[in-house]
Structures are given as structure tokens and as C-alpha cells.
Short mmCIF file of C-alpha atoms in Angstrom, two decimals:
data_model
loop_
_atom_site.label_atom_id
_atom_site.label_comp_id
_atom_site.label_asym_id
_atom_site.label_seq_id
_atom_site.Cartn_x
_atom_site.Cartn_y
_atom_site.Cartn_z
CA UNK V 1 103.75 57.69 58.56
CA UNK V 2 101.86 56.01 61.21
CA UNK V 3 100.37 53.17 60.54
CA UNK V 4 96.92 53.19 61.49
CA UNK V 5 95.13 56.15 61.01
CA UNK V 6 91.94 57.91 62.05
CA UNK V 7 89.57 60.39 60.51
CA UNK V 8 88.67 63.22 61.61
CA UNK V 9 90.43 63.31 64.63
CA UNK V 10 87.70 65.80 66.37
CA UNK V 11 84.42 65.93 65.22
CA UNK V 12 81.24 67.76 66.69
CA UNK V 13 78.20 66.89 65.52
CA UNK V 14 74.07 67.30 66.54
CA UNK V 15 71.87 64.98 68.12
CA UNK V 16 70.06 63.10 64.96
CA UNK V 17 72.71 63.54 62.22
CA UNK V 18 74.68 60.55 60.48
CA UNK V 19 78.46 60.20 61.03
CA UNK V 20 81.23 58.34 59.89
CA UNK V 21 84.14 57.46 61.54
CA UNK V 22 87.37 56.30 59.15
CA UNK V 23 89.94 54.28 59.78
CA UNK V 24 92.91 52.92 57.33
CA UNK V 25 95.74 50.51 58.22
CA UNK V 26 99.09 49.59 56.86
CA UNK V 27 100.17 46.51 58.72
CA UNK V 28 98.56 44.24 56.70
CA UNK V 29 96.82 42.80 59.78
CA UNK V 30 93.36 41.10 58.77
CA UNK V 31 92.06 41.94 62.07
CA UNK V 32 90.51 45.69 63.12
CA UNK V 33 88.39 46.81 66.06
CA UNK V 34 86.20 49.81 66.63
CA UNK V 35 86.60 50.70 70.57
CA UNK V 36 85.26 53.66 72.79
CA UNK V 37 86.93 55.02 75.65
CA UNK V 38 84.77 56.73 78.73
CA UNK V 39 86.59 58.24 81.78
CA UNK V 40 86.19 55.50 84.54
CA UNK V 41 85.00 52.29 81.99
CA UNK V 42 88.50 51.67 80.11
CA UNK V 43 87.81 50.73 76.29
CA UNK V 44 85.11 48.81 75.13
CA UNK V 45 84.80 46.53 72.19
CA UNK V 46 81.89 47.95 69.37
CA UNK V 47 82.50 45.82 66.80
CA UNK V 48 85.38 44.30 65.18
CA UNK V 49 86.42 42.25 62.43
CA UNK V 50 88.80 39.00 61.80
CA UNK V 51 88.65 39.79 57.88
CA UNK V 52 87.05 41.43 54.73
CA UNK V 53 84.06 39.30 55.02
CA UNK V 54 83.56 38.95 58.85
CA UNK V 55 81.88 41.42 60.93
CA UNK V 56 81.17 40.88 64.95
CA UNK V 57 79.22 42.86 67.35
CA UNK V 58 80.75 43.67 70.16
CA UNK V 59 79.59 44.74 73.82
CA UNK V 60 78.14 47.31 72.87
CA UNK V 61 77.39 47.39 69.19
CA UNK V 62 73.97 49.22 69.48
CA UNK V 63 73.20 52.81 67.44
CA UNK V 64 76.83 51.44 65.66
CA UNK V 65 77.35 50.09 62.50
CA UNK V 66 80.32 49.06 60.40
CA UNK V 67 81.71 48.81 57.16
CA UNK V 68 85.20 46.95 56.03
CA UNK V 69 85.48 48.18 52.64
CA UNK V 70 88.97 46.40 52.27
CA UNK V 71 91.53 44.75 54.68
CA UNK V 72 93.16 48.12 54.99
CA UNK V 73 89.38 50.03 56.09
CA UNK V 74 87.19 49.64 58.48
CA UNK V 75 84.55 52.62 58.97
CA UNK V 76 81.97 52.81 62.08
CA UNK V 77 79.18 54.67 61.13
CA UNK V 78 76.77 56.22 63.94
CA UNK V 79 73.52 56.38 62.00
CA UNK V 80 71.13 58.78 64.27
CA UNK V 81 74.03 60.26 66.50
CA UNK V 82 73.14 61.36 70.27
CA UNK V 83 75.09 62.82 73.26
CA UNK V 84 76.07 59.99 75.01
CA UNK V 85 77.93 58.67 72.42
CA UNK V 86 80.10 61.70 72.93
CA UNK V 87 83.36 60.17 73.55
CA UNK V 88 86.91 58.99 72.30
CA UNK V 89 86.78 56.39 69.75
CA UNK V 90 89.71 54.50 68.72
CA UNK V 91 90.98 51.60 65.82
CA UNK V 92 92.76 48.86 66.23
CA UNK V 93 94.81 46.14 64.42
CA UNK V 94 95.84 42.83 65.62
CA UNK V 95 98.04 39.95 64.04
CA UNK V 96 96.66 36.29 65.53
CA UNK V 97 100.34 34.85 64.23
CA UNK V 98 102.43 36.50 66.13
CA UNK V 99 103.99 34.50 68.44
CA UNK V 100 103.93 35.18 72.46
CA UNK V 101 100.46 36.90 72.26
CA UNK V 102 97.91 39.34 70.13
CA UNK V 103 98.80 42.28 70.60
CA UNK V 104 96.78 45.22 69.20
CA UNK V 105 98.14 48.15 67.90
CA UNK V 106 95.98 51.60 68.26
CA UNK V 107 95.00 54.61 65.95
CA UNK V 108 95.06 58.14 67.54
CA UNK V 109 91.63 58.05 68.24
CA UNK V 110 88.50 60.15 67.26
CA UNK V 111 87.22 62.77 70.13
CA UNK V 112 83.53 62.98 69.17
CA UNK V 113 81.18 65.05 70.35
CA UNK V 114 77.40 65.09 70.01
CA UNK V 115 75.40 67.98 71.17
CA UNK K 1 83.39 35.56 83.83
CA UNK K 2 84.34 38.17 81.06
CA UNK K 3 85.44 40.93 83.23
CA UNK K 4 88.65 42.02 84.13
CA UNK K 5 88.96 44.16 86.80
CA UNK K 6 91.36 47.44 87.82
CA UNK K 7 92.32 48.78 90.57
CA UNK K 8 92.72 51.48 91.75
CA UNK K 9 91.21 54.38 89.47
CA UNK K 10 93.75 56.61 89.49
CA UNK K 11 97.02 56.74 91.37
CA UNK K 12 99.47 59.17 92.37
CA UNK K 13 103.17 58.58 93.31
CA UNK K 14 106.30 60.21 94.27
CA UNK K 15 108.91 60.48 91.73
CA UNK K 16 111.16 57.67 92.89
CA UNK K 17 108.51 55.22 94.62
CA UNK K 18 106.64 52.38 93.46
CA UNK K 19 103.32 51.91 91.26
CA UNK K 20 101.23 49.67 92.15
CA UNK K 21 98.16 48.99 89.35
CA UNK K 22 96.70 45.96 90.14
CA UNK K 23 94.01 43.28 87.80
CA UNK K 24 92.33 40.60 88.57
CA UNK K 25 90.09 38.00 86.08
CA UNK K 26 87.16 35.33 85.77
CA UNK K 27 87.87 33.35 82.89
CA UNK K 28 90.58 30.66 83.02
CA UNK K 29 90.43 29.88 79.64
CA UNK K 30 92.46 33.39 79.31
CA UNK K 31 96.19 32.95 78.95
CA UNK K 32 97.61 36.24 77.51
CA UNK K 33 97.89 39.01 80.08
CA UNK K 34 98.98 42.38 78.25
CA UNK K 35 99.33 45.94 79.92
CA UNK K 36 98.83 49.29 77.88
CA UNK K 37 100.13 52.53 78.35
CA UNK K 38 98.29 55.69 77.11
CA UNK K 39 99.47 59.08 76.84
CA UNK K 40 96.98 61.89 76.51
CA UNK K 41 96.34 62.17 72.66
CA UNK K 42 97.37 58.82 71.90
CA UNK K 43 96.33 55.59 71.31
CA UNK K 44 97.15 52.54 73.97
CA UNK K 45 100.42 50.71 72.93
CA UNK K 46 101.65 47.91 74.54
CA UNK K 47 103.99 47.93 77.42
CA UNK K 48 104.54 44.73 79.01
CA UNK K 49 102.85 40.97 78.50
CA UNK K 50 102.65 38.03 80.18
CA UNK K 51 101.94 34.10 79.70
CA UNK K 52 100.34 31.84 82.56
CA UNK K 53 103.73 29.55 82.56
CA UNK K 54 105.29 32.21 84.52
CA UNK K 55 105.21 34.55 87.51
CA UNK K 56 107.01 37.62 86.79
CA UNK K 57 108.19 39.35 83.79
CA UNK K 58 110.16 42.19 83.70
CA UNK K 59 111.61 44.66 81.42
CA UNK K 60 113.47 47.36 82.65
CA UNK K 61 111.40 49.42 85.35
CA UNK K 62 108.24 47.78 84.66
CA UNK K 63 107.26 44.53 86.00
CA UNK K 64 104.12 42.24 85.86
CA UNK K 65 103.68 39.60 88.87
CA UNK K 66 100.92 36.87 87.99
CA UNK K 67 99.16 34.85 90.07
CA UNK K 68 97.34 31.87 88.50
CA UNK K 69 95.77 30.18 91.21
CA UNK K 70 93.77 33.59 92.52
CA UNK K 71 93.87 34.78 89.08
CA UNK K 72 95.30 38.08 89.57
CA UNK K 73 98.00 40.38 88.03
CA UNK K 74 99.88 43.79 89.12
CA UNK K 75 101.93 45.93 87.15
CA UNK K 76 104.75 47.30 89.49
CA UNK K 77 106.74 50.98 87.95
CA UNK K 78 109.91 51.05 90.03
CA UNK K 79 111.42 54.57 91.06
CA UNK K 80 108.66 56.27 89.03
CA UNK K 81 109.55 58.93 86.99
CA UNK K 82 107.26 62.39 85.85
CA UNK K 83 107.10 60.13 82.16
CA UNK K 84 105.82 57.44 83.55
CA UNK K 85 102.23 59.47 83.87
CA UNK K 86 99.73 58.16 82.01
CA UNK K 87 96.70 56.06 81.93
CA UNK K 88 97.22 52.13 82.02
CA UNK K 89 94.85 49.52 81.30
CA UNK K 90 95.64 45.66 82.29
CA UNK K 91 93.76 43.12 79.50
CA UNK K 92 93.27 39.78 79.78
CA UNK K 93 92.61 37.33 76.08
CA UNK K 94 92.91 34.06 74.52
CA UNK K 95 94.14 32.35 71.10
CA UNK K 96 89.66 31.76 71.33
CA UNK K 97 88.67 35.23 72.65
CA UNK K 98 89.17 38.78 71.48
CA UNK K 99 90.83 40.59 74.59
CA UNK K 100 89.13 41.89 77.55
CA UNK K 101 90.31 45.62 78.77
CA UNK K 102 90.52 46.67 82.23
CA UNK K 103 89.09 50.22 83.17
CA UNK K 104 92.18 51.82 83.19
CA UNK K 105 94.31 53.58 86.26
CA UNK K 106 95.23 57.23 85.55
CA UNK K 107 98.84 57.46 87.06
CA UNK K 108 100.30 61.07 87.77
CA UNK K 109 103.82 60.79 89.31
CA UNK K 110 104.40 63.88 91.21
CA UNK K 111 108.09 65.41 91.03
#
């Protein structure tokens, strides 16, 4: 089983309506990220999260919102969704004690649509 | 002095030649230099790192050259294969700082 997951993994939705993005781990890593890929900017940091009761904006954190239910959850939540948030949204874990460097460890990613 | 920046945008090689993607960074407080591979579908996973104390790392066909003092990095592919097409971002972080992605280099290795 993989260990970090992403649901749904394609979603279309309408300008206005409330969506949820889900995301479950099973590293046991206390940190997670919410990132968005666009064709020509890379991934960029929404929000993220060091542990159950820490929540950070990120670059660009606006129309997003986040929930960390548990150490294993971590839910962005697009609360009035419109197009150009169309795009591929991806979780992340990360373990600060690992020795030689952070390294963050993706879900499949979400391919969202808003029309 | 949070950027990291990628070039070129997208890339495409012989099967056999060399890749060239190549990053470059503001903040010297950053002293973890990772590169990510994508495949379409999938998620980023790491490929290759680096640390500041050295120059070059390599493993295998892949190969990072750093250069501290005009704080720039390059991932080299050597004799590129068809596989080795794929999107690759260069990232740049700190035991402080969450990491900083490049904009990624789409990389098509023609047979």
C-alpha cells in the first residue's frame, strides 16, 4: 500500500462550490504539506504543518484552508472554489530527523478542475 | 532571497547524450540541495541530494555539481536513456526553512 494517499484523485467541480481535498499518511512523519503544481511555476507551498497542533500558511495560502485532524490527516479545503485553482494538488510528508537532509515524500496528487 | 531558480524549461536530448538541468539560489542560510524526479501521474520522489561540504555527488548516471561561492547547482543525466523522461525540479532548504522548489524542467529524451 502506498504510503501517502490522496482523495479523490480527479475531481471536477463549479465555480462557487466547497471542496475537500484528503490526504492520509503512514510514515508516522509529524510533518505534511499541501502543494500545487502549474505547468511552468514548479510546486508551491499552500500550507503545511510541523504537527497536530501547528498550522502555517504558505505562499500562497489564500481561498485555502486546512484541517489536521490527526498526525496521519491533513485535509485542504477550498471553501468558494474558482477556475484558477484548477490544477494538480499534491501531499507531502517529511521526517526533520533524518540524517543527511529532509526529504519529502509525495502523494499521487489530486487533478482538480473548476469550471 | 527565497527563490530558487531553473533552467531551462524543458529539455530535449538524444538517447545517449548528456542532461544538463541547471539551479541557482539566494539564500545562504540554505544547506540541503535535493533534486526530484516526476513521472506523469506521480508524485515527485527524490533522486539525488547534496550538502554544501561538497562539490559533486554522484550516484550512478545522475550527478549533482555545486557551487557554493556563485551559489549554483546542475543536475547532469549521463548517456540519457527514453526512462529518464520526466519532469525534474531542483530545491533548495534548511534545518530553519521548509524547502524551496524550483519550477521544474520537463526532460523528453528522444530515442
Amino acid at each position: 500500500d502506498a504510503d501517502v494517499t490522496q482523495t479523490p484523485r480527479n475531481r471536477i467541480t463549479k465555480t462557487g462550490k466547497r471542496i475537500m481535498l484528503e490526504c492520509s499518511q503512514t510514515k508516522g512523519h509529524d510533518r505534511m504539506y499541501w502543494y500545487r503544481q502549474d505547468p511552468g511555476l514548479g510546486l508551491r507551498l499552500i500550507y503545511y504543518s510541523f504537527d497536530v497542533k501547528d498550522i502555517n500558511k504558505g505562499e500562497i495560502s489564500d481561498g485555502y484552508s486546512v484541517s489536521r485532524q490527526a498526525q496521519a490527516k491533513f485535509s485542504l479545503s477550498l471553501e468558494s472554489a474558482i477556475p484558477n485553482q484548477t490544477a494538480l494538488y499534491f501531499c507531502a510528508t517529511s521526517d526533520p530527523s533524518t540524517s543527511g537532509g529532509e526529504t519529502q515524500y509525495f502523494g499521487p496528487g489530486t487533478r482538480l478542475l473548476v469550471l | 532571497q527565497q527563490q530558487v531558480k531553473q533552467s531551462p524549461q524543458s529539455l530535449i536530448v538524444q538517447k545517449g547524450g548528456i542532461s544538463i538541468i541547471n539551479c541557482a539560489y539566494e539564500n545562504t542560510a540554505f544547506d540541503y540541495f535535493p533534486w526530484y524526479q516526476q513521472f506523469p501521474g506521480k508524485g515527485p520522489a527524490l533522486l539525488i541530494a547534496i550538502r554544501p561540504d561538497v562539490s559533486e555527488k554522484k550516484e550512478g548516471r545522475f550527478t549533482i555539481s555545486f557551487n557554493k561561492s556563485a551559489k549554483q547547482f546542475s543536475l547532469h543525466i549521463m548517456d540519457s536513456q527514453p526512462g529518464d523522461s520526466a519532469t525534474y525540479f531542483c530545491a533548495a532548504g534548511s534545518s530553519a526553512s521548509k524547502i524551496i522548489f524550483g519550477s521544474g524542467t520537463r526532460l523528453s529524451i528522444r530515442p
